[in-house]
XYZ file of C-alpha atoms in Angstrom:
396
model
C 0.012 0.016 -0.012
C 2.658 2.529 0.977
C 4.757 2.252 -2.287
C 1.458 2.512 -4.228
C 0.627 5.741 -2.333
C 4.048 7.145 -2.742
C 4.209 6.822 -6.471
C 0.675 6.489 -7.928
C -0.884 9.509 -6.027
C 1.701 12.064 -7.034
C 1.499 10.805 -10.594
C -2.269 11.202 -10.561
C -2.081 14.609 -9.041
C 0.423 15.971 -11.427
C -1.452 14.570 -14.330
C -4.520 16.544 -13.285
C -2.237 19.737 -12.821
C -1.011 19.362 -16.367
C -4.405 18.680 -17.879
C -5.967 21.648 -16.169
C -3.306 24.152 -16.648
C -5.117 25.970 -19.440
C -8.054 26.532 -16.947
C -5.600 28.522 -14.756
C -5.965 31.424 -17.167
C -9.820 31.308 -16.956
C -12.079 32.252 -14.160
C -11.130 32.721 -10.426
C -12.698 29.496 -9.480
C -10.746 27.529 -12.147
C -7.631 29.119 -10.828
C -8.339 28.278 -7.351
C -9.023 24.654 -8.245
C -5.856 24.456 -10.332
C -3.793 25.786 -7.334
C -5.461 23.181 -5.148
C -4.073 20.394 -7.177
C -0.650 22.038 -7.539
C -0.395 22.329 -3.755
C -1.691 18.805 -3.284
C 0.664 17.453 -5.811
C 3.755 19.197 -4.147
C 2.665 17.684 -0.861
C 2.209 14.284 -2.200
C 5.700 14.470 -4.072
C 7.597 14.755 -0.899
C 6.621 11.062 0.009
C 9.116 9.117 -2.152
C 12.336 8.643 -0.089
C 14.730 9.639 -2.874
C 12.981 13.068 -3.140
C 13.059 13.527 0.643
C 16.740 12.699 0.537
C 17.424 15.051 -2.415
C 15.570 18.003 -0.624
C 17.450 17.373 2.548
C 20.823 17.345 0.737
C 20.015 20.675 -1.066
C 18.597 22.540 1.893
C 20.868 21.004 4.546
C 17.791 20.194 6.624
C 17.302 16.450 6.856
C 13.565 16.562 7.502
C 12.624 19.639 5.471
C 10.158 17.459 3.496
C 8.038 17.344 6.693
C 7.524 21.170 6.659
C 6.995 21.239 2.818
C 4.392 18.575 2.891
C 2.377 20.248 5.648
C 2.609 23.738 4.295
C 1.358 22.308 1.011
C -1.516 20.763 2.727
C -2.481 24.061 4.383
C -2.220 25.811 0.943
C -4.319 23.125 -0.732
C -6.983 23.482 1.943
C -7.024 27.278 1.553
C -7.332 27.092 -2.296
C -9.952 24.515 -2.093
C -12.124 26.858 0.058
C -11.501 29.574 -2.353
C -12.838 27.442 -5.093
C -16.035 26.599 -3.165
C -16.676 30.164 -2.236
C -16.017 31.301 -5.890
C -18.510 28.831 -7.394
C -21.140 29.700 -4.631
C -20.716 33.514 -5.020
C -22.223 34.218 -1.553
C -22.561 37.918 -0.508
C -20.227 37.551 2.559
C -17.608 35.797 0.355
C -15.105 38.700 0.738
C -15.360 38.635 4.493
C -14.980 34.939 4.581
C -12.041 35.025 2.301
C -10.256 37.673 4.575
C -10.829 35.511 7.675
C -9.650 32.426 5.905
C -6.493 34.220 4.747
C -5.780 35.344 8.310
C -6.354 31.789 9.524
C -4.041 30.323 6.810
C -1.143 32.743 7.365
C -1.296 32.234 11.102
C -1.311 28.465 10.641
C 1.635 28.455 8.228
C 3.659 30.870 10.346
C 2.951 28.737 13.479
C 4.066 25.544 11.714
C 7.221 27.101 10.403
C 8.131 28.522 13.861
C 7.426 25.169 15.572
C 9.475 23.343 12.967
C 12.414 25.583 13.399
C 12.486 26.274 17.067
C 10.720 23.427 18.849
C 10.531 20.220 16.862
C 13.284 17.580 17.370
C 15.383 17.022 14.214
C 17.421 13.928 15.030
C 15.963 11.924 12.176
C 15.839 12.649 8.423
C 12.846 12.298 6.190
C 9.177 13.035 6.659
C 8.809 10.154 9.232
C 10.960 11.784 11.911
C 7.888 12.813 13.871
C 6.939 9.203 14.354
C 9.535 8.752 16.997
C 8.465 11.770 19.036
C 4.670 11.755 19.195
C 4.976 12.244 22.982
C 7.101 15.394 22.480
C 5.143 18.596 23.417
C 6.284 20.562 20.258
C 5.131 17.537 18.065
C 1.784 17.562 19.770
C 1.199 21.227 19.153
C 2.541 20.836 15.546
C 0.073 17.997 14.838
C -2.781 19.888 16.491
C -2.308 22.778 14.175
C -2.239 20.462 11.093
C -5.301 18.509 12.092
C -7.221 21.762 13.056
C -6.547 23.302 9.641
C -7.140 20.140 7.690
C -10.308 19.249 9.641
C -11.909 22.722 9.563
C -11.257 23.132 5.915
C -12.569 19.640 5.098
C -15.742 20.057 7.241
C -16.376 23.537 5.640
C -15.689 22.346 2.007
C -17.794 19.183 2.443
C -20.833 21.228 3.764
C -20.540 23.772 1.010
C -20.128 21.321 -1.747
C -23.106 19.308 -0.452
C -25.375 22.238 -0.199
C -24.254 23.593 -3.588
C -25.092 20.206 -5.084
C -28.860 21.064 -4.822
C -28.275 24.109 -7.146
C -26.670 21.964 -9.854
C -28.949 20.357 -12.442
C -28.793 16.424 -12.568
C -26.178 15.039 -14.779
C -22.377 15.026 -14.947
C -21.958 18.314 -13.238
C -23.954 17.282 -10.182
C -22.079 13.929 -10.087
C -18.754 15.858 -10.088
C -19.927 18.140 -7.303
C -21.053 15.002 -5.333
C -17.644 13.392 -5.787
C -15.992 16.675 -4.427
C -18.297 16.612 -1.461
C -17.484 12.960 -0.772
C -13.696 13.742 -1.075
C -13.834 16.556 1.498
C -16.033 14.480 3.811
C -13.540 11.676 3.583
C -10.759 14.188 4.406
C -12.652 15.009 7.596
C -12.973 11.326 8.356
C -9.224 10.955 7.841
C -8.507 13.769 10.241
C -10.689 12.219 13.007
C -9.126 8.810 12.458
C -5.655 10.116 12.650
C -6.289 12.027 15.882
C -7.748 8.822 17.466
C -4.772 6.759 16.068
C -2.121 9.000 17.424
C -3.758 9.234 20.740
C -4.017 5.491 20.990
C -0.429 4.832 19.843
C 1.215 7.615 21.844
C 5.017 7.644 21.742
C 5.271 3.860 21.057
C 7.003 3.956 17.741
C 9.986 1.592 17.445
C 13.220 1.908 15.488
C 14.297 -0.368 12.668
C 17.738 -2.049 12.346
C 19.222 1.139 10.974
C 18.049 3.231 13.899
C 15.388 5.001 11.940
C 11.832 5.370 13.214
C 9.282 2.954 11.846
C 6.468 5.072 10.246
C 3.575 5.215 12.739
C 0.785 4.426 10.240
C -1.507 1.645 9.194
C -3.366 0.715 5.958
C -6.388 2.904 6.821
C -4.092 5.932 7.268
C -2.763 5.256 3.734
C -6.092 4.396 2.158
C -8.153 7.340 3.249
C -5.941 10.065 1.745
C -5.783 7.996 -1.530
C -9.574 7.819 -1.719
C -9.748 11.623 -1.208
C -7.329 12.137 -4.079
C -9.162 9.790 -6.372
C -12.579 11.373 -5.625
C -11.187 14.869 -6.207
C -9.910 13.734 -9.539
C -13.203 12.086 -10.426
C -15.022 15.273 -9.304
C -13.175 17.466 -11.751
C -12.992 14.832 -14.466
C -16.573 13.657 -14.845
C -18.079 16.767 -16.594
C -15.243 17.271 -19.211
C -15.025 13.562 -19.719
C -18.693 13.483 -20.724
C -18.067 16.301 -23.106
C -15.102 14.447 -24.583
C -17.180 11.300 -25.090
C -19.877 13.401 -26.811
C -17.266 14.847 -29.162
C -15.929 11.369 -30.098
C -19.497 10.222 -30.564
C -20.231 13.097 -32.872
C -16.982 12.649 -34.882
C -17.900 8.942 -35.311
C -21.328 9.845 -36.581
C -19.957 12.315 -39.088
C -17.533 9.720 -40.423
C -20.302 7.166 -40.782
C -22.636 9.538 -42.522
C -20.154 10.869 -44.892
C -20.543 8.242 -47.745
C -24.331 8.640 -47.862
C -24.123 12.443 -47.560
C -21.497 12.730 -50.222
C -23.559 10.899 -52.852
C -26.701 12.707 -51.975
C -25.359 16.285 -52.031
C -23.757 15.487 -55.400
C -27.171 14.490 -56.749
C -28.878 17.400 -54.983
C -26.281 20.138 -54.443
C -28.628 22.814 -53.210
C -29.150 21.042 -49.847
C -25.495 21.568 -48.738
C -25.146 23.195 -45.368
C -22.151 24.688 -43.608
C -18.675 25.388 -44.753
C -17.051 22.786 -47.056
C -14.210 20.635 -45.570
C -12.858 17.151 -46.258
C -13.812 13.932 -44.576
C -10.377 13.713 -42.982
C -10.285 17.219 -41.741
C -13.578 16.534 -39.893
C -11.567 14.222 -37.599
C -9.236 17.036 -36.586
C -11.782 19.693 -36.107
C -12.023 20.728 -32.379
C -15.050 22.124 -30.509
C -18.576 20.886 -30.294
C -19.631 18.918 -33.328
C -23.340 18.508 -32.372
C -24.491 21.178 -34.824
C -22.339 19.717 -37.520
C -23.983 16.272 -37.176
C -27.408 17.826 -37.256
C -26.556 19.771 -40.412
C -25.311 16.665 -42.055
C -28.605 14.822 -41.067
C -30.684 17.689 -42.357
C -28.870 17.650 -45.656
C -29.329 14.034 -46.073
C -33.054 14.125 -45.327
C -33.578 17.231 -47.493
C -31.727 15.502 -50.446
C -33.818 12.370 -49.903
C -37.094 14.337 -49.982
C -35.878 16.063 -53.219
C -35.189 12.762 -54.799
C -38.683 11.525 -53.748
C -40.283 14.546 -55.450
C -38.401 13.388 -58.597
C -40.158 10.001 -58.734
C -42.691 9.296 -61.429
C -46.097 10.152 -60.227
C -48.001 7.677 -62.448
C -46.033 4.619 -61.446
C -47.194 2.834 -58.236
C -44.885 2.055 -55.384
C -42.531 -0.841 -56.129
C -41.131 -3.509 -53.881
C -37.765 -2.839 -52.153
C -35.041 -2.495 -54.791
C -32.401 -5.155 -54.865
C -33.960 -6.867 -51.911
C -36.962 -8.813 -50.662
C -40.060 -7.748 -48.863
C -38.601 -8.779 -45.552
C -35.761 -6.303 -45.584
C -35.634 -3.837 -42.848
C -36.858 -0.305 -43.595
C -33.433 1.365 -43.048
C -31.901 -1.149 -45.626
C -34.805 -0.454 -48.033
C -34.271 3.297 -47.912
C -30.465 2.850 -48.287
C -30.942 0.736 -51.531
C -33.477 3.177 -52.938
C -31.286 6.083 -52.294
C -28.427 4.423 -54.068
C -30.646 3.731 -57.091
C -31.937 7.267 -56.995
C -28.381 8.687 -56.915
C -27.459 6.522 -59.944
C -30.563 7.537 -61.896
C -29.961 11.242 -61.172
C -26.324 10.869 -62.441
C -27.644 9.522 -65.718
C -30.140 12.283 -66.057
C -33.112 10.056 -65.382
C -35.897 10.376 -62.846
C -35.538 8.580 -59.534
C -37.136 5.123 -59.286
C -40.548 4.810 -57.695
C -40.642 4.420 -53.961
C -40.819 0.903 -52.490
C -43.936 0.198 -50.682
C -42.272 0.082 -47.302
C -41.266 3.731 -47.739
C -44.806 4.975 -48.366
C -45.397 5.456 -44.672
C -43.179 7.905 -42.630
C -39.759 6.807 -42.020
C -37.061 8.360 -39.899
C -37.344 10.013 -36.523
C -39.726 12.542 -35.063
C -36.926 14.361 -33.250
C -33.476 15.326 -34.424
C -31.832 12.781 -32.140
C -34.204 10.058 -33.542
C -33.581 11.237 -37.117
C -29.763 11.021 -36.678
C -30.132 7.452 -35.196
C -32.280 6.503 -38.102
C -29.848 7.923 -40.733
C -26.990 6.181 -39.040
C -28.782 2.831 -39.686
C -29.462 3.901 -43.302
C -25.783 4.875 -43.711
C -24.661 1.515 -42.301
C -26.635 -0.320 -45.055
C -25.769 2.178 -47.796
C -23.088 1.232 -50.425
C -21.384 4.255 -51.952
C -21.882 4.775 -55.708
C -18.273 4.646 -56.687
C -18.833 4.940 -60.466
C -20.911 8.022 -59.902
C -18.275 9.498 -57.709
C -15.528 8.856 -60.335
C -17.634 10.522 -62.983
C -18.328 13.764 -61.164
C -16.185 16.531 -59.803
C -15.111 15.943 -56.243
C -17.403 17.550 -53.727
C -15.794 18.513 -50.353
C -17.435 17.508 -47.167
C -19.205 20.060 -45.045
C -19.766 20.278 -41.380
């Protein structure tokens, strides 16, 4: 558990920092959230032994990682509260921010003074305190840490949970719920550590090298890891949903393209949007929902135009190139292919199959897109017609 915590958690935290770096140039809330992860990542990075040794060598203070870790925790708690207050936009936000700032500065000053003037420094690394839990300076130092972390976690959990009711159901509410759970878990960790330290007292033993054995247990390692994972999920769920929608729309554009390309060649006046190629569609950033809707509207408008071109005196015929048992989407795909071929030869479109006399497609844009994806899956591009005509670029 400990090696996993020492390496996986910093990696996860720094991944989120890098991913959300562009957001640091956005709103105040986004900057506060990004700073929260930066502070948390700094604190988690002090855990690997080789980093602790390197920092001790550079600074000449063997257990300097202890102070860096705890100052980073205080900063992370402060920025997290800034984020919660920023997204809630309460009237007393400025006053609360001022009180929080005073509280944070006082806590960091106290920790630094205790570290320099009162804590024992006879062991290197961040586990040096584990040999001195009965020392008065250590007890005061830990009291400051647990007070700051506990108060910040409790306030953030309460604010996240109350703000959850103001968020519409969906990915955003799920993200806020994860943030509330993460901060509530932070409060649970604080209470557990206080009880654990009081129970263990100053009973830590030394290993064969004379170094203190870390005074911890699997629960003490698991709870912070759970908080980090929940925080990452909380900020990842909404953008992940957006990213999945983007890939879904890109896939729909790719699947609809062969059908669309033949139809807009036969009926060019239905083209919507700005021309682009099929390959460039894959590398177009941003929301593609409107592009998919335009593609579907163009296909349906072209299909309706081809239907108007059918002979009025000829009754509806069976499904072309298929039997009566063929599914309606396959029937429409076969008829559209024949209609495109006939239009390329300057002939009227074939009469409609009997199964297409009734309304086909969807009653809403989403249903229509789903229907046309089925038609596109059954459609075979008219290669000969494409070769004979000038190339038509795709549109969004």
